[in-house]
PDB file of C-alpha atoms and ligand atoms in Angstrom:
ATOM      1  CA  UNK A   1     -20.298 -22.347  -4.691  1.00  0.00           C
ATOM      2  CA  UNK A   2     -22.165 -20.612  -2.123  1.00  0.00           C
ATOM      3  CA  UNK A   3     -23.722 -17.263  -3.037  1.00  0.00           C
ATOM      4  CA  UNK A   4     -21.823 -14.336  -2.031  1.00  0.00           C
ATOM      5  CA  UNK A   5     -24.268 -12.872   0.043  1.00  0.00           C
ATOM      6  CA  UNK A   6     -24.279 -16.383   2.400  1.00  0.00           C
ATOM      7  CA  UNK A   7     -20.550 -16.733   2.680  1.00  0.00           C
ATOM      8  CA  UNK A   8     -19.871 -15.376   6.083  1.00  0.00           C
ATOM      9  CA  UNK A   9     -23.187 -15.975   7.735  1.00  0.00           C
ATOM     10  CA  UNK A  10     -22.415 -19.065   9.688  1.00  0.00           C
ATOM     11  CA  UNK A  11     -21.089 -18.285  13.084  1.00  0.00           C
ATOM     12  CA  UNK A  12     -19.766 -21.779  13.312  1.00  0.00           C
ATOM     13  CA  UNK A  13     -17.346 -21.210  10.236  1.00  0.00           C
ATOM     14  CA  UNK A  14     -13.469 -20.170  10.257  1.00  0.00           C
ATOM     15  CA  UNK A  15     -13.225 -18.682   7.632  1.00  0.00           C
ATOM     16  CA  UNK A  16      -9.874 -18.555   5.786  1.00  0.00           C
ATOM     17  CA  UNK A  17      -8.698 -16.382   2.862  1.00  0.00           C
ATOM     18  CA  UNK A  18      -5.097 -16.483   1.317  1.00  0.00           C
ATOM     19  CA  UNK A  19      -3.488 -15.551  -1.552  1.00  0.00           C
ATOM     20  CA  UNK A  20      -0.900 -13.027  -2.620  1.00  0.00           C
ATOM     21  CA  UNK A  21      -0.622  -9.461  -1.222  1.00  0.00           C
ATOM     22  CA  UNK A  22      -0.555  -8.881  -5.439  1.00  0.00           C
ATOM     23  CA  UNK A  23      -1.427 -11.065  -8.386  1.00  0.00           C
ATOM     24  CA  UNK A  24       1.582 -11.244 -10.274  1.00  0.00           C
ATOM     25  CA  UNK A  25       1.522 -13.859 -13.207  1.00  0.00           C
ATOM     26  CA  UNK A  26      -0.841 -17.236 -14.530  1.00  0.00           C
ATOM     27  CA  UNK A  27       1.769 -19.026 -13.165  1.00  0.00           C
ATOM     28  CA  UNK A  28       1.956 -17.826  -9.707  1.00  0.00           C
ATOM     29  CA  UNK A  29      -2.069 -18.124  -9.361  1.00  0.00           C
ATOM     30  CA  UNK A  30      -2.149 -21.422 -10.886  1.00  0.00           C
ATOM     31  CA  UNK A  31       0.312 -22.303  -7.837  1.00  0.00           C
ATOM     32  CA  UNK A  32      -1.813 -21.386  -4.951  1.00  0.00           C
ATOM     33  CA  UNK A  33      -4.647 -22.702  -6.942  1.00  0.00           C
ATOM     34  CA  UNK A  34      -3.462 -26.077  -7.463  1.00  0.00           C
ATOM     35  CA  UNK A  35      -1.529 -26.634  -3.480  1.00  0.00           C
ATOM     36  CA  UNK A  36      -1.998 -29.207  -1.215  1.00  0.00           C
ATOM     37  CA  UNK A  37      -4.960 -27.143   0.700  1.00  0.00           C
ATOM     38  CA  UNK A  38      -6.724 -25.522  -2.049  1.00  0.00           C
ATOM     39  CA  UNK A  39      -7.930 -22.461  -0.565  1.00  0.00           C
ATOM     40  CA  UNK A  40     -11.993 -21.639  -1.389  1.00  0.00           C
ATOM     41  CA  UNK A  41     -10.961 -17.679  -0.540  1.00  0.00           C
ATOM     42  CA  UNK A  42      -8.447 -16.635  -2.945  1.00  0.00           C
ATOM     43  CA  UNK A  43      -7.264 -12.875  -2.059  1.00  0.00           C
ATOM     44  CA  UNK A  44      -4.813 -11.080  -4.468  1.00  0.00           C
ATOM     45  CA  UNK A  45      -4.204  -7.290  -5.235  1.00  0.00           C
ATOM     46  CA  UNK A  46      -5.154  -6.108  -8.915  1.00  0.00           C
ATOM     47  CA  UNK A  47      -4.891  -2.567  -7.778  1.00  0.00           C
ATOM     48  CA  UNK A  48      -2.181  -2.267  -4.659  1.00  0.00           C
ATOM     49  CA  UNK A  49      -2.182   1.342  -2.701  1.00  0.00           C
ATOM     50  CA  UNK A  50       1.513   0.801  -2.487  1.00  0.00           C
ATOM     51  CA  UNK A  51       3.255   3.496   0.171  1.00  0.00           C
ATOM     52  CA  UNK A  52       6.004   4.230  -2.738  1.00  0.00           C
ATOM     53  CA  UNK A  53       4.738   5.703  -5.974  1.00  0.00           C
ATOM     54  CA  UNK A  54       7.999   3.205  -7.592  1.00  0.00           C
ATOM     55  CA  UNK A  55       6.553   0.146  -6.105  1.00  0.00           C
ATOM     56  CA  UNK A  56       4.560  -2.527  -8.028  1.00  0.00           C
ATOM     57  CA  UNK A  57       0.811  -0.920  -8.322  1.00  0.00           C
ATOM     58  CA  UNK A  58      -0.669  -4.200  -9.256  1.00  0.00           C
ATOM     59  CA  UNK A  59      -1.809  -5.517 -12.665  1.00  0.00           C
ATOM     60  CA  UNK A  60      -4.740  -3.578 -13.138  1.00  0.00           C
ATOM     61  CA  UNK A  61      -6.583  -4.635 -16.127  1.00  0.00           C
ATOM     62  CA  UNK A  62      -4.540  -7.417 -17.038  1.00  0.00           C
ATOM     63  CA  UNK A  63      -5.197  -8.840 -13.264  1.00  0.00           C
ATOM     64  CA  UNK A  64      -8.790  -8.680 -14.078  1.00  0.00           C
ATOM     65  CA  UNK A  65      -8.618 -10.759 -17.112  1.00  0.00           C
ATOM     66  CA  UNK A  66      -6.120 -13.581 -15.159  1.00  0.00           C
ATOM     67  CA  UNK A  67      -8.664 -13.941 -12.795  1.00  0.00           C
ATOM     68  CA  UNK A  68     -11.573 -14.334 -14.965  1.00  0.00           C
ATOM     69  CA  UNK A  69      -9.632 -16.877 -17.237  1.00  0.00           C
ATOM     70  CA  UNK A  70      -8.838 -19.035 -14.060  1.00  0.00           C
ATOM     71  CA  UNK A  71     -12.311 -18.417 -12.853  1.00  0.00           C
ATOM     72  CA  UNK A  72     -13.548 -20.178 -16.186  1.00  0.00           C
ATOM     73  CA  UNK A  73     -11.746 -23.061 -15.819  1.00  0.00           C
ATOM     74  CA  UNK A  74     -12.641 -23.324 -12.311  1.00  0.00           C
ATOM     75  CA  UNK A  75     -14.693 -21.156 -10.230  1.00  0.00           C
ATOM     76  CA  UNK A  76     -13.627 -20.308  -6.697  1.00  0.00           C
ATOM     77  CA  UNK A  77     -14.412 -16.981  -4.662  1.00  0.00           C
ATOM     78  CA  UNK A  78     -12.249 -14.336  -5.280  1.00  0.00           C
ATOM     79  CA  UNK A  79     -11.380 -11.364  -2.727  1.00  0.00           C
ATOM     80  CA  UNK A  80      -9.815  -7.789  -3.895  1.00  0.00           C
ATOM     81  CA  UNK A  81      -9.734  -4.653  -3.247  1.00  0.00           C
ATOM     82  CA  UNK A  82     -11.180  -1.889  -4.688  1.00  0.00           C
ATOM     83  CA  UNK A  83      -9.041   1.472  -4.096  1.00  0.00           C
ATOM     84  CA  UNK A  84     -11.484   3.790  -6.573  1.00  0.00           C
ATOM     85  CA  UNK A  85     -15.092   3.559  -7.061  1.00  0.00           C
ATOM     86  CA  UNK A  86     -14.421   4.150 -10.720  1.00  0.00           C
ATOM     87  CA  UNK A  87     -12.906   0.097 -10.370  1.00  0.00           C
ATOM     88  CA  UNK A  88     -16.222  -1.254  -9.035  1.00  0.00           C
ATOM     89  CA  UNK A  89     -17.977  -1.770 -12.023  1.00  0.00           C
ATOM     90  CA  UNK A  90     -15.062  -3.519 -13.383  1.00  0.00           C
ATOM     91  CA  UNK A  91     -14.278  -6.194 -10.530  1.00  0.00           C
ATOM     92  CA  UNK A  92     -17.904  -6.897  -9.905  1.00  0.00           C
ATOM     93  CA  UNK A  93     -17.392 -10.002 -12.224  1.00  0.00           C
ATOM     94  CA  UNK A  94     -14.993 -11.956 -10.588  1.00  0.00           C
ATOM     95  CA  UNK A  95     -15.026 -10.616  -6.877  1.00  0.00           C
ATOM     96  CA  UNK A  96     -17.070 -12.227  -4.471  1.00  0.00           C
ATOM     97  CA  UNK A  97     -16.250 -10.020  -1.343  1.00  0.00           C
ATOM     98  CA  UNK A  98     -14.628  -6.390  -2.221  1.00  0.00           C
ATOM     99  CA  UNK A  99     -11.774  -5.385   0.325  1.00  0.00           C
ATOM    100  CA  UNK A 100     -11.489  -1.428   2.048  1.00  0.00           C
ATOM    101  CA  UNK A 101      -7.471  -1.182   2.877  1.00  0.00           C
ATOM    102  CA  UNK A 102      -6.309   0.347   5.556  1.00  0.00           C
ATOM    103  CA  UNK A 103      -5.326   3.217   3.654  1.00  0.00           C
ATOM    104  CA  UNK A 104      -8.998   3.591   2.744  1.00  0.00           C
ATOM    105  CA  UNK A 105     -10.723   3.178   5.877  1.00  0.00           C
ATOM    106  CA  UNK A 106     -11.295   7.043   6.027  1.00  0.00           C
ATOM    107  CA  UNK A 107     -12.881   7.394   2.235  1.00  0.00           C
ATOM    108  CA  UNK A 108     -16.839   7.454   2.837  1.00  0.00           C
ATOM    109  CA  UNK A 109     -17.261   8.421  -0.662  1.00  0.00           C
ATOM    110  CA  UNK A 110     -15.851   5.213  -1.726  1.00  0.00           C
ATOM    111  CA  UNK A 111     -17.696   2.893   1.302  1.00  0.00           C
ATOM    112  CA  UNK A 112     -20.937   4.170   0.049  1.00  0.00           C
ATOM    113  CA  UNK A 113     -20.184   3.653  -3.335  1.00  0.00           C
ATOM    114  CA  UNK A 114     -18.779   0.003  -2.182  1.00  0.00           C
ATOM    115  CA  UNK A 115     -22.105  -0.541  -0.375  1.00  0.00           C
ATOM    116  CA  UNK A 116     -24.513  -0.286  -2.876  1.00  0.00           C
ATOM    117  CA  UNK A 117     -23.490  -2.979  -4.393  1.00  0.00           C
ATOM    118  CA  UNK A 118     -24.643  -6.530  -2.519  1.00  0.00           C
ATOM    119  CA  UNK A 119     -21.109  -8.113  -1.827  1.00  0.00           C
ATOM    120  CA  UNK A 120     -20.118  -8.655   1.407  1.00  0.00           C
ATOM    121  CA  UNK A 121     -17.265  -5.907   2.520  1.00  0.00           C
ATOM    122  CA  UNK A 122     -14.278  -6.766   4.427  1.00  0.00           C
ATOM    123  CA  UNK A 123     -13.206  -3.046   6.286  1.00  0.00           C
ATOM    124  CA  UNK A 124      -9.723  -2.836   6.916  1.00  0.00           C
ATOM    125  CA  UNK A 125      -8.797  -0.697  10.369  1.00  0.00           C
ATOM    126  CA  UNK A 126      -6.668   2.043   9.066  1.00  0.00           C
ATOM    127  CA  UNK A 127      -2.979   2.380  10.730  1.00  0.00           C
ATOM    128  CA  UNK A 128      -3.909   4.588  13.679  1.00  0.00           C
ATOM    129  CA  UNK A 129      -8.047   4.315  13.566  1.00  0.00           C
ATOM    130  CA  UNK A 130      -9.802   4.125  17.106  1.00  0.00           C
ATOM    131  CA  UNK A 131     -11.901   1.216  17.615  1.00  0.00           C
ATOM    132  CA  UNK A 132     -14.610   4.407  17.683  1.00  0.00           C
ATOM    133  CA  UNK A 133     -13.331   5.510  14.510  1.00  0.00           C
ATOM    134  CA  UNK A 134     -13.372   2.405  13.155  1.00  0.00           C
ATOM    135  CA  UNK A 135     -17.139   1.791  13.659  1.00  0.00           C
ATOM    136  CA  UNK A 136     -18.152   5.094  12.186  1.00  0.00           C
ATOM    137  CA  UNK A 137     -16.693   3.814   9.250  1.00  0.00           C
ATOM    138  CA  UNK A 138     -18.606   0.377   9.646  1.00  0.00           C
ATOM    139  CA  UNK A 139     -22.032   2.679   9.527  1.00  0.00           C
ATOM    140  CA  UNK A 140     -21.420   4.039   5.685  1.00  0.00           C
ATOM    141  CA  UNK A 141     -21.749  -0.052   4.708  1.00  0.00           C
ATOM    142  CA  UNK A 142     -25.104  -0.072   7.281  1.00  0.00           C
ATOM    143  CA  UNK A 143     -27.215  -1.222   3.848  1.00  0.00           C
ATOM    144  CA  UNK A 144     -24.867  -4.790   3.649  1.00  0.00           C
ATOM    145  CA  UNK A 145     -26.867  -5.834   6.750  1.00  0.00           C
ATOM    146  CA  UNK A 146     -24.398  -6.975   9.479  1.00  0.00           C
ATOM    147  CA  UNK A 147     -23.718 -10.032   8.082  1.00  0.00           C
ATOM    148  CA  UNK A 148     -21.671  -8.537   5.173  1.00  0.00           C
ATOM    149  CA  UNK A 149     -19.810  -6.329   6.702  1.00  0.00           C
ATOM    150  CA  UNK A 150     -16.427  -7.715   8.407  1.00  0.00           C
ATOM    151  CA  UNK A 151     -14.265  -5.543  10.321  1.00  0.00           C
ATOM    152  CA  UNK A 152     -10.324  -6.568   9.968  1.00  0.00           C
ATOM    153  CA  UNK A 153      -7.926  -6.146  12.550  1.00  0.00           C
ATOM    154  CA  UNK A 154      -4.701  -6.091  10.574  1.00  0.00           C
ATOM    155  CA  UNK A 155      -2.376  -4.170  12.973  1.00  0.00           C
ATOM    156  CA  UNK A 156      -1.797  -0.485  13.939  1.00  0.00           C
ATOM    157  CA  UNK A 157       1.113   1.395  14.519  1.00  0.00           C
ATOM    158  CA  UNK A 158       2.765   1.898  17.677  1.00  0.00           C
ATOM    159  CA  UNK A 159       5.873   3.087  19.242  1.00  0.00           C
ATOM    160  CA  UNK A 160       7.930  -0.093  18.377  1.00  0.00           C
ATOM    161  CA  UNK A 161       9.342  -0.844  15.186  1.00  0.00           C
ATOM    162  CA  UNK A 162      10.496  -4.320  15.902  1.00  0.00           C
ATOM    163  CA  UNK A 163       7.356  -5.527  14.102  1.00  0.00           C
ATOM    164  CA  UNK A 164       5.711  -4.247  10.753  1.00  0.00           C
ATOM    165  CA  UNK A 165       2.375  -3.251  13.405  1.00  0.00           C
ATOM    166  CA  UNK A 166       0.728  -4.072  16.890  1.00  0.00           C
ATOM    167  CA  UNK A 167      -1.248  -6.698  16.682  1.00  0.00           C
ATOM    168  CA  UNK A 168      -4.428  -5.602  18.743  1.00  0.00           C
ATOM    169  CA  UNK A 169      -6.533  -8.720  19.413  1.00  0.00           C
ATOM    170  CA  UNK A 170      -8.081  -6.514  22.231  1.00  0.00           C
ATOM    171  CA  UNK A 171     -10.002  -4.743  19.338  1.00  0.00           C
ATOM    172  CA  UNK A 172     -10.901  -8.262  18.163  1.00  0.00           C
ATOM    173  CA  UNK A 173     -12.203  -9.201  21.932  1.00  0.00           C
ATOM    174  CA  UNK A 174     -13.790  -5.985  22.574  1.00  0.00           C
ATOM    175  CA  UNK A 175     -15.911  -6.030  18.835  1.00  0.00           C
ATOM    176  CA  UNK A 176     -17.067  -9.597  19.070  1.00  0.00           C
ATOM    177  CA  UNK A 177     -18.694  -8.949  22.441  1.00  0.00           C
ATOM    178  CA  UNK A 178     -20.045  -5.795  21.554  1.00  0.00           C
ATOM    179  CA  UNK A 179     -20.916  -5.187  18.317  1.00  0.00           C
ATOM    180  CA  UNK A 180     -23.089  -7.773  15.267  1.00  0.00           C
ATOM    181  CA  UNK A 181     -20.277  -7.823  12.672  1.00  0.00           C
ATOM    182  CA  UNK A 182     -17.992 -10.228  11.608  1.00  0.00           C
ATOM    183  CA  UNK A 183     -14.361  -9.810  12.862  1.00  0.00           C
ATOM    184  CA  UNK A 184     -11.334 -10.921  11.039  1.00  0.00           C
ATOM    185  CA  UNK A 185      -7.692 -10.625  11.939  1.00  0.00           C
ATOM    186  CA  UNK A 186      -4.637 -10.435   8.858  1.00  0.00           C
ATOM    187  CA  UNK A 187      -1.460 -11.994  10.885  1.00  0.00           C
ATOM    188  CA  UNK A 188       0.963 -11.037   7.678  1.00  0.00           C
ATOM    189  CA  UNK A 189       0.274  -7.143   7.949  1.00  0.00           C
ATOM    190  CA  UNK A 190       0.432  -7.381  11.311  1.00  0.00           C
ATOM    191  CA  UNK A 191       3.460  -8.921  12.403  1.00  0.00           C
ATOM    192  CA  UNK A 192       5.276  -8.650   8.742  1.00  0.00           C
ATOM    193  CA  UNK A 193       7.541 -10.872   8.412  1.00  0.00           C
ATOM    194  CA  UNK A 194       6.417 -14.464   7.502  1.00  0.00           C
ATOM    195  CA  UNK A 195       8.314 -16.544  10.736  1.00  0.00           C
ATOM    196  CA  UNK A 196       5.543 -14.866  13.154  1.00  0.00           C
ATOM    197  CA  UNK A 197       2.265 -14.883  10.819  1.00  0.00           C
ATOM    198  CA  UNK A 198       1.474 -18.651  11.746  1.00  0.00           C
ATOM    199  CA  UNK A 199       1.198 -17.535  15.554  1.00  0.00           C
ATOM    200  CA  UNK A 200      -0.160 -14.702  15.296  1.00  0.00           C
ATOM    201  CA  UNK A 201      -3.174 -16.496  13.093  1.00  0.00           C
ATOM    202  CA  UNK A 202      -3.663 -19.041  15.658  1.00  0.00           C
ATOM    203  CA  UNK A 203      -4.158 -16.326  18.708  1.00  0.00           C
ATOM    204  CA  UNK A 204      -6.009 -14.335  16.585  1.00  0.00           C
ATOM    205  CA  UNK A 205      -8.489 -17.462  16.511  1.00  0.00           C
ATOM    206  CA  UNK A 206      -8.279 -17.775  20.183  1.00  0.00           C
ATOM    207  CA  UNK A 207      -9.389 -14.183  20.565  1.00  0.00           C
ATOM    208  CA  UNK A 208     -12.666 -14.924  19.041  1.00  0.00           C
ATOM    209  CA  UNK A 209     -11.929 -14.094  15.060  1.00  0.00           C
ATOM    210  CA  UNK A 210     -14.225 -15.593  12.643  1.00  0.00           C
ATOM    211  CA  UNK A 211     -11.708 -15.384  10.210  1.00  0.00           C
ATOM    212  CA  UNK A 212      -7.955 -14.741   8.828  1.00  0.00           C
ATOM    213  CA  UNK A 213      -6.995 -13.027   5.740  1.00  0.00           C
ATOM    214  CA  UNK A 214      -3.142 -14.593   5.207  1.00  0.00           C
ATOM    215  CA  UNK A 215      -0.600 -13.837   2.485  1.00  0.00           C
ATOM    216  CA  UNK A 216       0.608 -17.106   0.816  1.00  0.00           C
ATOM    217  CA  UNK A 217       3.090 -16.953  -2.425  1.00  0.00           C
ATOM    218  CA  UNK A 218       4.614 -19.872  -4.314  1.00  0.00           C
ATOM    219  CA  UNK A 219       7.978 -18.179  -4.063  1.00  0.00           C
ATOM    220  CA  UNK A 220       7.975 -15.509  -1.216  1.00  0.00           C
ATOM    221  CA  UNK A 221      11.484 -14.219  -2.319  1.00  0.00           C
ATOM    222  CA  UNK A 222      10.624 -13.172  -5.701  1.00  0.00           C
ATOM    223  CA  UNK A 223       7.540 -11.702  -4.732  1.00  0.00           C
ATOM    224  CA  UNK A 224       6.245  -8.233  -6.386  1.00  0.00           C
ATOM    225  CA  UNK A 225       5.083  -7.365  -3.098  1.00  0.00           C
ATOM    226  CA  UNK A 226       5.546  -8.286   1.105  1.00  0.00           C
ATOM    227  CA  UNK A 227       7.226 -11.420  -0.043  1.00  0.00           C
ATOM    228  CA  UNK A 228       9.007 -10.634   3.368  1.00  0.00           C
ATOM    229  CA  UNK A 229       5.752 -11.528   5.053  1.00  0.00           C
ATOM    230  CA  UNK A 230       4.419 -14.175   2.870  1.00  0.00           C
ATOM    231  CA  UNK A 231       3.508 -18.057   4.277  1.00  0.00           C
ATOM    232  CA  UNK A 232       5.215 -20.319   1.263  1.00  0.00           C
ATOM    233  CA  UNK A 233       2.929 -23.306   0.181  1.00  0.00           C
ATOM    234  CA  UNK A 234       4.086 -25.631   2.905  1.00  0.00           C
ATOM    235  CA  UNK A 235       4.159 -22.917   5.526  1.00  0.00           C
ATOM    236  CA  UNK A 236      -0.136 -22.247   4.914  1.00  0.00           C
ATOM    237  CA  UNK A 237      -0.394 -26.336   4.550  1.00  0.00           C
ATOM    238  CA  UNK A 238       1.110 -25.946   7.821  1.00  0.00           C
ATOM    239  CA  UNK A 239      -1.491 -23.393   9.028  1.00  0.00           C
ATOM    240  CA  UNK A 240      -4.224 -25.180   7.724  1.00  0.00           C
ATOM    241  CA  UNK A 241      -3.184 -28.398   9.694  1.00  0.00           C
ATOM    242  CA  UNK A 242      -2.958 -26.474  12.930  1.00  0.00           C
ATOM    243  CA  UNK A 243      -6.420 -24.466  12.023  1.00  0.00           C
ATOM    244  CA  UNK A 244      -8.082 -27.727  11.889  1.00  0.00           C
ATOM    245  CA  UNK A 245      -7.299 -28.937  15.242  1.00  0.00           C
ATOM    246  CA  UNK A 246      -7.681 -25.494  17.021  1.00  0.00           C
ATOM    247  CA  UNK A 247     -11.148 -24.566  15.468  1.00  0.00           C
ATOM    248  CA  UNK A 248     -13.059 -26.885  17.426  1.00  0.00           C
ATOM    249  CA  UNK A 249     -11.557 -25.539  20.399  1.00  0.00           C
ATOM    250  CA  UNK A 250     -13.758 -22.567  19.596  1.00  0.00           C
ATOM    251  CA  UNK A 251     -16.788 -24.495  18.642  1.00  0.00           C
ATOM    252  CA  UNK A 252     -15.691 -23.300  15.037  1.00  0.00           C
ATOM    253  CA  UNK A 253     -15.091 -25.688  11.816  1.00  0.00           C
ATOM    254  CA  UNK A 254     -12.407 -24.258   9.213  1.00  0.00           C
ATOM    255  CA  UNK A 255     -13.324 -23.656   5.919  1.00  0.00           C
ATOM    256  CA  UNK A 256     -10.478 -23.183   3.483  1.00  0.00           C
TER     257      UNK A 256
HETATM  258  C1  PEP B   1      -3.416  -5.881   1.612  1.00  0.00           C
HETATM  259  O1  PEP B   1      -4.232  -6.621   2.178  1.00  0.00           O
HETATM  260  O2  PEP B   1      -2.749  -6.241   0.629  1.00  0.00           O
HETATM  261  C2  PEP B   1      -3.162  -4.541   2.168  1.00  0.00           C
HETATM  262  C3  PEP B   1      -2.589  -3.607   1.447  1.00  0.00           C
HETATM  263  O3  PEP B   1      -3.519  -4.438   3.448  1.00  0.00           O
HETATM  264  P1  PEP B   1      -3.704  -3.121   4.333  1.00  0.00           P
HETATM  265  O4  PEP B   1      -4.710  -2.280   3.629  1.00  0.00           O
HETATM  266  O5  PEP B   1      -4.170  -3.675   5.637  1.00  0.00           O
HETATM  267  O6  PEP B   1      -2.359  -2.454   4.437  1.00  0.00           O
HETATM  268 MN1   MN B   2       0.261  -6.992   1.295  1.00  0.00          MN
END
């Protein structure tokens, strides 16, 4: 595996991460794990900022330990994200790239905290962040070098409700001509609901992304969490297929 510190450098590289919005069991790891495509980014919540207090909060601790147990039997790079500096020390083992929510995009205490540690950091735009807004955020993860930090468009409200968000790809336009840092787009928070996300992914590539971040479950209906916007196994195989012939459109090469 590629260290951590390299993995987004190449400009030439789609880079695609999927997984659950939460890890849930062995079981439903050990599915995405072992599908068709194996994905080389695995996201999955361990600690979910979940809008109702009743909602699943992830599996904390016993998340951590899942992960490092698959991790043992084989590696792959993992992708979380950290809601509390106090969880830092604890992920560092198994995370390769730590994950700022959109609910977190506004909490410099914990993006400086987040920084000083030498994993790349993907920066969610929060709900209703300016693109302005969003890059003074950006600045508190300055000591990552640009090449670590990746801003992620992943929706933001608007007056509709049709959709879960707007999906700007303006903001992904605008911030690869203007700015050094990586720019990814997450389809599944975006539109929210799963017939849309394979789209949305594929114009998000077309407006210059050099990634996606894409929620994938085994069994979207019995999901813990926005099984209502998940890609089943056959849906990302799917994706991946139609990835592979649009990268090179975009002088890009996917890496899953
Ligand atoms: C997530 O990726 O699971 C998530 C909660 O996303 P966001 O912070 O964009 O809502
Ligand atoms: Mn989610």
């Amino acid at each position: 595996m590629k260290d951590t510190l390299d993995l987004f450098a190449d400009p030439h590289e789609l880079t695609l991460i999927s997984g659950p919005c939460a890890v849930e069991s062995e079981m439903q790891m050990r599915a995405i794990l072992t599908g068709v495509n194996k994905p080389s980014l695995i996201r999955g919540g361990i600690f979910k900022m979940r809008t109702n207090k009743n909602s699943f909060q992830g599996l904390g601790d016993g998340g951590f330990d899942l992960i490092r147990k698959l991790q043992d039997e084989a590696p792959f790079h993992f992708v979380t994200e950290v809601t509390d500096p106090r969880q830092i020390e604890l992920l560092l083992p198994i995370t390769s790239v730590f994950q700022i929510g959109a609910r977190n995009m506004y909490n410099y205490e914990l993006l400086k905290a987040v920084a000083a540690f030498k994993k790349p950091v993907i920066l969610k735009r929060a709900f209703s962040a300016t693109i302005s807004e969003w890059l003074g955020a950006a600045e508190y993860l300055a000591d990552l070098g640009e090449k670590n930090i990746v801003l992620c468009e992943r929706g933001v409200r608007s007056f509709d409700t049709k959709l879960r968000n707007l999906l700007d790809l303006g903001s992904v336009i605008y911030l690869k001509k203007t700015t050094p840092f990586k720019v990814f787009v997450d389809p599944s928070h975006s539109m929210g609901l799963t017939p849309y996300v394979i789209d949305a992914a594929l114009a998000a590539v077309a407006a210059g992304a050099d990634g996606l971040i894409v929620e994938v479950h085994p069994n979207p209906a019995q999901a813990l969490s926005d099984g209502q916007q998940a890609l089943s196994l056959e849906q990302f195989n799917d994706l991946v297929a139609k990835l592979q012939k649009l990268a090179p459109i975009f002088d890009k090469k996917l890496k899953v």
